[in-house]
PDB file of C-alpha atoms in Angstrom:
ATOM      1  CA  UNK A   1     103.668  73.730 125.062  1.00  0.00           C
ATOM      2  CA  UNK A   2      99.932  75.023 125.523  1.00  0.00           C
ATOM      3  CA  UNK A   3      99.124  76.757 122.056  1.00  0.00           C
ATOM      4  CA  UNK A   4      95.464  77.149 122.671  1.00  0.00           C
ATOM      5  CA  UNK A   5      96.250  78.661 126.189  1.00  0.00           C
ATOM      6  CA  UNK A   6      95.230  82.554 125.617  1.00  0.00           C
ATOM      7  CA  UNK A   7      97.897  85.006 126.061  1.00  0.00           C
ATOM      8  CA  UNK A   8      97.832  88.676 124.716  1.00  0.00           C
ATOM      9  CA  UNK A   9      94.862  90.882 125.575  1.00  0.00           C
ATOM     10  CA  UNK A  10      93.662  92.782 122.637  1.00  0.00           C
ATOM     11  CA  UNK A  11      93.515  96.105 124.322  1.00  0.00           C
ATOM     12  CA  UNK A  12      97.841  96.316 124.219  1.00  0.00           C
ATOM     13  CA  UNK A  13      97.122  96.517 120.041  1.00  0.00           C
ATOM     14  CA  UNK A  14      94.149  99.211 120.412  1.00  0.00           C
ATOM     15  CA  UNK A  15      96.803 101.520 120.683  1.00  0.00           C
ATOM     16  CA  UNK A  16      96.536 102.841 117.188  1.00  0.00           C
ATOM     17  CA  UNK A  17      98.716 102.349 114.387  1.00  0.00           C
ATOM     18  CA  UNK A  18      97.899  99.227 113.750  1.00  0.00           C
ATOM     19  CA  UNK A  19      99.452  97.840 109.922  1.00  0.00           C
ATOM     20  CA  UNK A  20      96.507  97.468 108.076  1.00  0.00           C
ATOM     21  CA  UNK A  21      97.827  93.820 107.464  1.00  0.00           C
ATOM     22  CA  UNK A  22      97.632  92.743 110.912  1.00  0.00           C
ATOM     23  CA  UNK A  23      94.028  94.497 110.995  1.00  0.00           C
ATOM     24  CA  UNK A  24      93.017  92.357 107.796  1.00  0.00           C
ATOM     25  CA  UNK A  25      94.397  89.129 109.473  1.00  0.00           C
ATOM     26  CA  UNK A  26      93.023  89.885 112.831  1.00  0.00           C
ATOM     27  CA  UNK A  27      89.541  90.922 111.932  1.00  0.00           C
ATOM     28  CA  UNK A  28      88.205  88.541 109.561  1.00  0.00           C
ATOM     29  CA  UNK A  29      89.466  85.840 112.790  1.00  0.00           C
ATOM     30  CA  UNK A  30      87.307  87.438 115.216  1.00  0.00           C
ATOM     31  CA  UNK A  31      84.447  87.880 112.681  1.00  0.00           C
ATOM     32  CA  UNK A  32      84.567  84.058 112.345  1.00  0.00           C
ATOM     33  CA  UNK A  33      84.774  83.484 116.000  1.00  0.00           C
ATOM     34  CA  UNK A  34      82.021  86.251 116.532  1.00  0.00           C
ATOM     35  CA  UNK A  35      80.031  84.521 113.473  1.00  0.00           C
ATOM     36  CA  UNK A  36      79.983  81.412 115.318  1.00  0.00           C
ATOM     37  CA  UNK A  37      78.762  82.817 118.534  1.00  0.00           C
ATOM     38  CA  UNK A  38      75.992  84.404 116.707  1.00  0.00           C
ATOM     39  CA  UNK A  39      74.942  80.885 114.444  1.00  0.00           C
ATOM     40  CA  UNK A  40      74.485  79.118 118.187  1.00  0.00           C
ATOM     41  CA  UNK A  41      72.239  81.820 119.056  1.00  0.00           C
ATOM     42  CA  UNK A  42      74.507  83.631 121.505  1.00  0.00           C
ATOM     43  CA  UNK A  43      74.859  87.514 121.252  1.00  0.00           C
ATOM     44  CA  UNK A  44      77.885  88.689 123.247  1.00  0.00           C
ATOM     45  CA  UNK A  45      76.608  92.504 123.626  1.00  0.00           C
ATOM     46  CA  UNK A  46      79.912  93.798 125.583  1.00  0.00           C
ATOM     47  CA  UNK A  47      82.634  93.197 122.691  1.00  0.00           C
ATOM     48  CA  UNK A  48      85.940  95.045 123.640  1.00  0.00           C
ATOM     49  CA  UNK A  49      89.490  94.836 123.329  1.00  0.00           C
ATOM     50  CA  UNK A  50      89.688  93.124 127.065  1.00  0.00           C
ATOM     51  CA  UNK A  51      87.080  90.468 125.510  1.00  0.00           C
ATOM     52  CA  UNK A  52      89.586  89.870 122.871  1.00  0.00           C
ATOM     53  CA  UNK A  53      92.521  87.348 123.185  1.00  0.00           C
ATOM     54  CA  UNK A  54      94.916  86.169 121.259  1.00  0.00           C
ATOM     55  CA  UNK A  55      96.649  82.774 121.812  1.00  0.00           C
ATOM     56  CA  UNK A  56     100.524  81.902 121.395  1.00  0.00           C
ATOM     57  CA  UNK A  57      99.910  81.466 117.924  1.00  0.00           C
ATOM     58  CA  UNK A  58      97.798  84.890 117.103  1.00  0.00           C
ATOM     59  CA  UNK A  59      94.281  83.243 116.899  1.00  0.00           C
ATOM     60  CA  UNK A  60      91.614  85.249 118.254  1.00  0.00           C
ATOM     61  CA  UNK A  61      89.593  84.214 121.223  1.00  0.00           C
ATOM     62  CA  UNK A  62      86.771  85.709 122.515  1.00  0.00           C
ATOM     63  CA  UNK A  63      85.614  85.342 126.315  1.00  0.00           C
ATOM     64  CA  UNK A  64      83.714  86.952 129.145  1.00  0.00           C
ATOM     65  CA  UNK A  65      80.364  86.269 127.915  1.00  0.00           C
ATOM     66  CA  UNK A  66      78.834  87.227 131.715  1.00  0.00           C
ATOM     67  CA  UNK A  67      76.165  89.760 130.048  1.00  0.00           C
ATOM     68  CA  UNK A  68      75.696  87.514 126.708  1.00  0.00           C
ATOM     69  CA  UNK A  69      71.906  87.154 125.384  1.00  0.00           C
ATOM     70  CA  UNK A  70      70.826  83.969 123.933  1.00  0.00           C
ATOM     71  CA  UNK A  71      68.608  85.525 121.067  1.00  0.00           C
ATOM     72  CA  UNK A  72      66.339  82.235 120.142  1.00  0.00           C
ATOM     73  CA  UNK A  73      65.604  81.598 124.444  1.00  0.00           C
ATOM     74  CA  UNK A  74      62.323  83.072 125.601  1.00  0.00           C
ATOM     75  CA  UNK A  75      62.132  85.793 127.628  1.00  0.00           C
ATOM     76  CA  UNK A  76      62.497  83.328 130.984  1.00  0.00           C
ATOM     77  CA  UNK A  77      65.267  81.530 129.884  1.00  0.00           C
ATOM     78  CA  UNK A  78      67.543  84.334 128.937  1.00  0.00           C
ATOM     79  CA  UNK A  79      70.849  84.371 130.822  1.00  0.00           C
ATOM     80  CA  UNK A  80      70.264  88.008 132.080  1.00  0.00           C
ATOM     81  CA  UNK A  81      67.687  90.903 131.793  1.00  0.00           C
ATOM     82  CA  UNK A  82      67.020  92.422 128.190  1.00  0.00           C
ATOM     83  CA  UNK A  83      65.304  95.655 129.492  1.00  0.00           C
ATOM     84  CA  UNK A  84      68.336  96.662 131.144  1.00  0.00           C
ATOM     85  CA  UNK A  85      71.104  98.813 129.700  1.00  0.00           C
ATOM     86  CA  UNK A  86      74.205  96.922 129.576  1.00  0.00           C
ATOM     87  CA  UNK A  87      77.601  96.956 128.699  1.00  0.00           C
ATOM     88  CA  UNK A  88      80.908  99.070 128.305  1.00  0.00           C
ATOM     89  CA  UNK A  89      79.140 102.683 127.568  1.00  0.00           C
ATOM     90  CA  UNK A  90      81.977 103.653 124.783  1.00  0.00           C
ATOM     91  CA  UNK A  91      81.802  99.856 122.876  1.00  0.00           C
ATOM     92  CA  UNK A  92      77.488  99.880 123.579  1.00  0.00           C
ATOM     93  CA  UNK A  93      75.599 100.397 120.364  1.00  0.00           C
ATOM     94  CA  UNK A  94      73.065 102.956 120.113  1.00  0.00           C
ATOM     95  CA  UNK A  95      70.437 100.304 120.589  1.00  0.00           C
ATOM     96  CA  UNK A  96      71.657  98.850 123.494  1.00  0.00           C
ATOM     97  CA  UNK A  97      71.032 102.291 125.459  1.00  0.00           C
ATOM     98  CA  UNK A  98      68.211 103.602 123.718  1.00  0.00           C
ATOM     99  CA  UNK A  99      66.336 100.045 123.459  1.00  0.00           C
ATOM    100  CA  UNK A 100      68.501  97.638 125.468  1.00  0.00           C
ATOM    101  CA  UNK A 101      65.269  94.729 124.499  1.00  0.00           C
ATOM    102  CA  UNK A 102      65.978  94.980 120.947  1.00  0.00           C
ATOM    103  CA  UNK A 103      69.372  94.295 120.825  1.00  0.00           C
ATOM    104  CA  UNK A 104      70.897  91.568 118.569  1.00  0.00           C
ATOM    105  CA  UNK A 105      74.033  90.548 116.860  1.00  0.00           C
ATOM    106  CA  UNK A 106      74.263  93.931 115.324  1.00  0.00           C
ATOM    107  CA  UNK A 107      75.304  95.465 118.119  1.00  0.00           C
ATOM    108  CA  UNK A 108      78.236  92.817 117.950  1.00  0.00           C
ATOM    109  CA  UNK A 109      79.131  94.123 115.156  1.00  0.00           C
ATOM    110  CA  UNK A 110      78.768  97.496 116.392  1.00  0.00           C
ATOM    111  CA  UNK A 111      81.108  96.956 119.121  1.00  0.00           C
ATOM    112  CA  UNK A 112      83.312  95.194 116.859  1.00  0.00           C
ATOM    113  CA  UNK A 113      83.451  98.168 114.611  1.00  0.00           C
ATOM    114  CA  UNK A 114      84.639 100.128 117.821  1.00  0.00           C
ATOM    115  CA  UNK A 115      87.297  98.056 118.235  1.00  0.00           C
ATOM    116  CA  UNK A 116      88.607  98.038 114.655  1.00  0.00           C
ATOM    117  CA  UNK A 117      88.852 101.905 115.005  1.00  0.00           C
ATOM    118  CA  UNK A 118      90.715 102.044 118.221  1.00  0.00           C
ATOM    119  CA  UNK A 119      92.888  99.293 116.251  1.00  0.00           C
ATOM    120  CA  UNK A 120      93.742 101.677 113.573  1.00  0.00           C
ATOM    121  CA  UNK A 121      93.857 105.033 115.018  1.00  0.00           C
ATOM    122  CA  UNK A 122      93.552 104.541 118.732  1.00  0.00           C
ATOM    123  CA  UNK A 123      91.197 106.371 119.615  1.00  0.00           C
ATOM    124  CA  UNK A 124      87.414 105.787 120.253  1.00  0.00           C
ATOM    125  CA  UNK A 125      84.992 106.852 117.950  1.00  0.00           C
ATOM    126  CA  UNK A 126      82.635 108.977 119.826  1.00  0.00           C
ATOM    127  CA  UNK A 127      80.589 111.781 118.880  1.00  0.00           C
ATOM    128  CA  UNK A 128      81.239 113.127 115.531  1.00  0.00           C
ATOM    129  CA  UNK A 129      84.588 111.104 114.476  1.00  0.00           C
ATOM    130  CA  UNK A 130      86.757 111.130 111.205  1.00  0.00           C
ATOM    131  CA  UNK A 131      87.298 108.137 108.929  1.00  0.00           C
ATOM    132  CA  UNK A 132      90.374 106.205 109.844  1.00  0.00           C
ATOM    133  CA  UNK A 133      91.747 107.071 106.571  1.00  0.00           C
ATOM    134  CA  UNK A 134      91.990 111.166 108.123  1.00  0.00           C
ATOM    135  CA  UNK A 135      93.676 109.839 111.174  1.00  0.00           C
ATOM    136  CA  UNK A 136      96.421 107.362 109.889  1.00  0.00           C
ATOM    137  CA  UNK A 137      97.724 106.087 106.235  1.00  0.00           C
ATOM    138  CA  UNK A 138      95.291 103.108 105.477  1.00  0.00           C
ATOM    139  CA  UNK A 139      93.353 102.432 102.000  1.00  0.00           C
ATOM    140  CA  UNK A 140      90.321 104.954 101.934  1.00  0.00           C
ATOM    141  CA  UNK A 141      88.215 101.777 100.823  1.00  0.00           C
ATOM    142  CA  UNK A 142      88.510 100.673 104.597  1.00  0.00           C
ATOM    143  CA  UNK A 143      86.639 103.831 105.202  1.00  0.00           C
ATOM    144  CA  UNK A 144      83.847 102.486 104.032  1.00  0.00           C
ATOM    145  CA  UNK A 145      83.752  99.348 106.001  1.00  0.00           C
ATOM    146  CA  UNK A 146      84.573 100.456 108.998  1.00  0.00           C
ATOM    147  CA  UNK A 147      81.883 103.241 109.198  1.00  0.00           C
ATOM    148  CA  UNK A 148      79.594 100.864 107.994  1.00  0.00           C
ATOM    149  CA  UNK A 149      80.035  98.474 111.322  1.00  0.00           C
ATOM    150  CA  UNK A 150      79.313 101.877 113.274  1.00  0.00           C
ATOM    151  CA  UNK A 151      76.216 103.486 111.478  1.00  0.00           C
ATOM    152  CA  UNK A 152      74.088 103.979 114.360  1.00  0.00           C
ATOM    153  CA  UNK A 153      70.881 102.473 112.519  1.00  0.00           C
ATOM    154  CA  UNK A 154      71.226  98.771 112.892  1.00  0.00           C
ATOM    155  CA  UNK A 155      69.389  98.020 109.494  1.00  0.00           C
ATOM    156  CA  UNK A 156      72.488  99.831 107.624  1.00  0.00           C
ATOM    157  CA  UNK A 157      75.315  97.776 109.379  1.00  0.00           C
ATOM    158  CA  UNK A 158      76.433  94.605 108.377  1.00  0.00           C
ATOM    159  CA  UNK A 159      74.028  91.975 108.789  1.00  0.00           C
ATOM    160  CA  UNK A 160      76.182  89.220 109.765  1.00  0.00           C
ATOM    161  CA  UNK A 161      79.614  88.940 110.845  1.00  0.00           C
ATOM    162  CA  UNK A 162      80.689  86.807 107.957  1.00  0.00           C
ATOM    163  CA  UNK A 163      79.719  89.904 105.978  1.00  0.00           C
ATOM    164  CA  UNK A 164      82.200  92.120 107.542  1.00  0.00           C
ATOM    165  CA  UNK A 165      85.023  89.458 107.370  1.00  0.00           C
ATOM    166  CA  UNK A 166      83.793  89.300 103.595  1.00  0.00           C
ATOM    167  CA  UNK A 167      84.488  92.813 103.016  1.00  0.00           C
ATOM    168  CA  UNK A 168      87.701  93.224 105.188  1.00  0.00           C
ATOM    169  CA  UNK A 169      89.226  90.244 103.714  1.00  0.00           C
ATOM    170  CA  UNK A 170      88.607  91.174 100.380  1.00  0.00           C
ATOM    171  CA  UNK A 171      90.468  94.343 100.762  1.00  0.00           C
ATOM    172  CA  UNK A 172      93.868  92.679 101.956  1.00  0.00           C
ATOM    173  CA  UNK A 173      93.748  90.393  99.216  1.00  0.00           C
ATOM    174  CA  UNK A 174      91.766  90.835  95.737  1.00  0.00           C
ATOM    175  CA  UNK A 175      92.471  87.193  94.655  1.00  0.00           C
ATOM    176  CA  UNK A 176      90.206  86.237  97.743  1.00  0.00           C
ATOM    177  CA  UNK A 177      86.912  84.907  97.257  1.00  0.00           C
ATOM    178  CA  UNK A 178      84.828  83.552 100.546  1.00  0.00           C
ATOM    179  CA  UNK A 179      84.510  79.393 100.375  1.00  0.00           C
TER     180      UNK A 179
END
């Protein structure tokens, strides 16, 4: 059999409703995946639940990285245009419309944060949304994180991907401590 051959699309669990234990184990996957992305230099900019799959065996894999940004090239080597606005309007991050040339892995993140909602409560966060906690029975600590990865100020998001698997992990398991 093919175990790293991808197989479910994301989007079928963005449904809402989502046990908070398959959240924590998902999450913290795709952080690492996103973290990596990020440590080569490579900012994705269009994370949603379509750019998500998960193989036979549940790990995360991330793909279509046709609009990604390599954030260490120079302005001629980039693999497309930073002063246009690009991206899937409801995953974008408020950077990415207001000043598409500043964008960097926060807006990963951002996106990512999207994603983590629509997991939980399926819906999109847009415009003036409720913690997950008011939408469906999860831990109000998760709250916290997952409004953190969609403050629209980039500065007050996590700074790095690892930090948000940090945090989520640490909630599903108290005995956990990053290696």
């Amino acid at each position: 059999t093919n175990q790293g051959a991808p197989g479910i699309d994301l989007s079928l669990l963005c449904g809402g409703n989502v046990d908070f234990s398959a959240g924590s184990w998902l999450v913290p996957r795709i952080c690492e995946a996103l973290q990596y992305a990020h440590d080569q230099g490579v900012v994705h900019r269009v994370i949603k639940p379509e750019d998500i799959l998960l193989d036979r065996s549940g790990a995360p894999k991330i793909v279509d990285f046709g609009l990604a940004l390599l954030s260490d090239a120079s302005t001629e080597s980039r693999l497309t245009q930073t002063a246009q606005v690009m991206g899937t309007p409801h995953y974008m991050a408020p950077e990415q419309i207001e000043h598409p040339a500043a964008v960097d892995r926060r807006a990963d993140i951002y996106a990512l944060g999207v994603v983590f909602y629509e997991m939980l409560t399926g819906e999109l966060p847009v415009g003036r949304f409720p913690p997950p906690s008011h939408k469906v029975e999860v831990d109000v600590q998760l709250d916290r994180v997952v409004l953190r990865t969609l403050e629209k100020e980039p500065r007050l998001r996590y700074q790095q991907a690892s930090h948000l698997r940090t945090e989520v992990q640490s909630l599903s398991d108290p005995d956990w401590s990053p290696a």
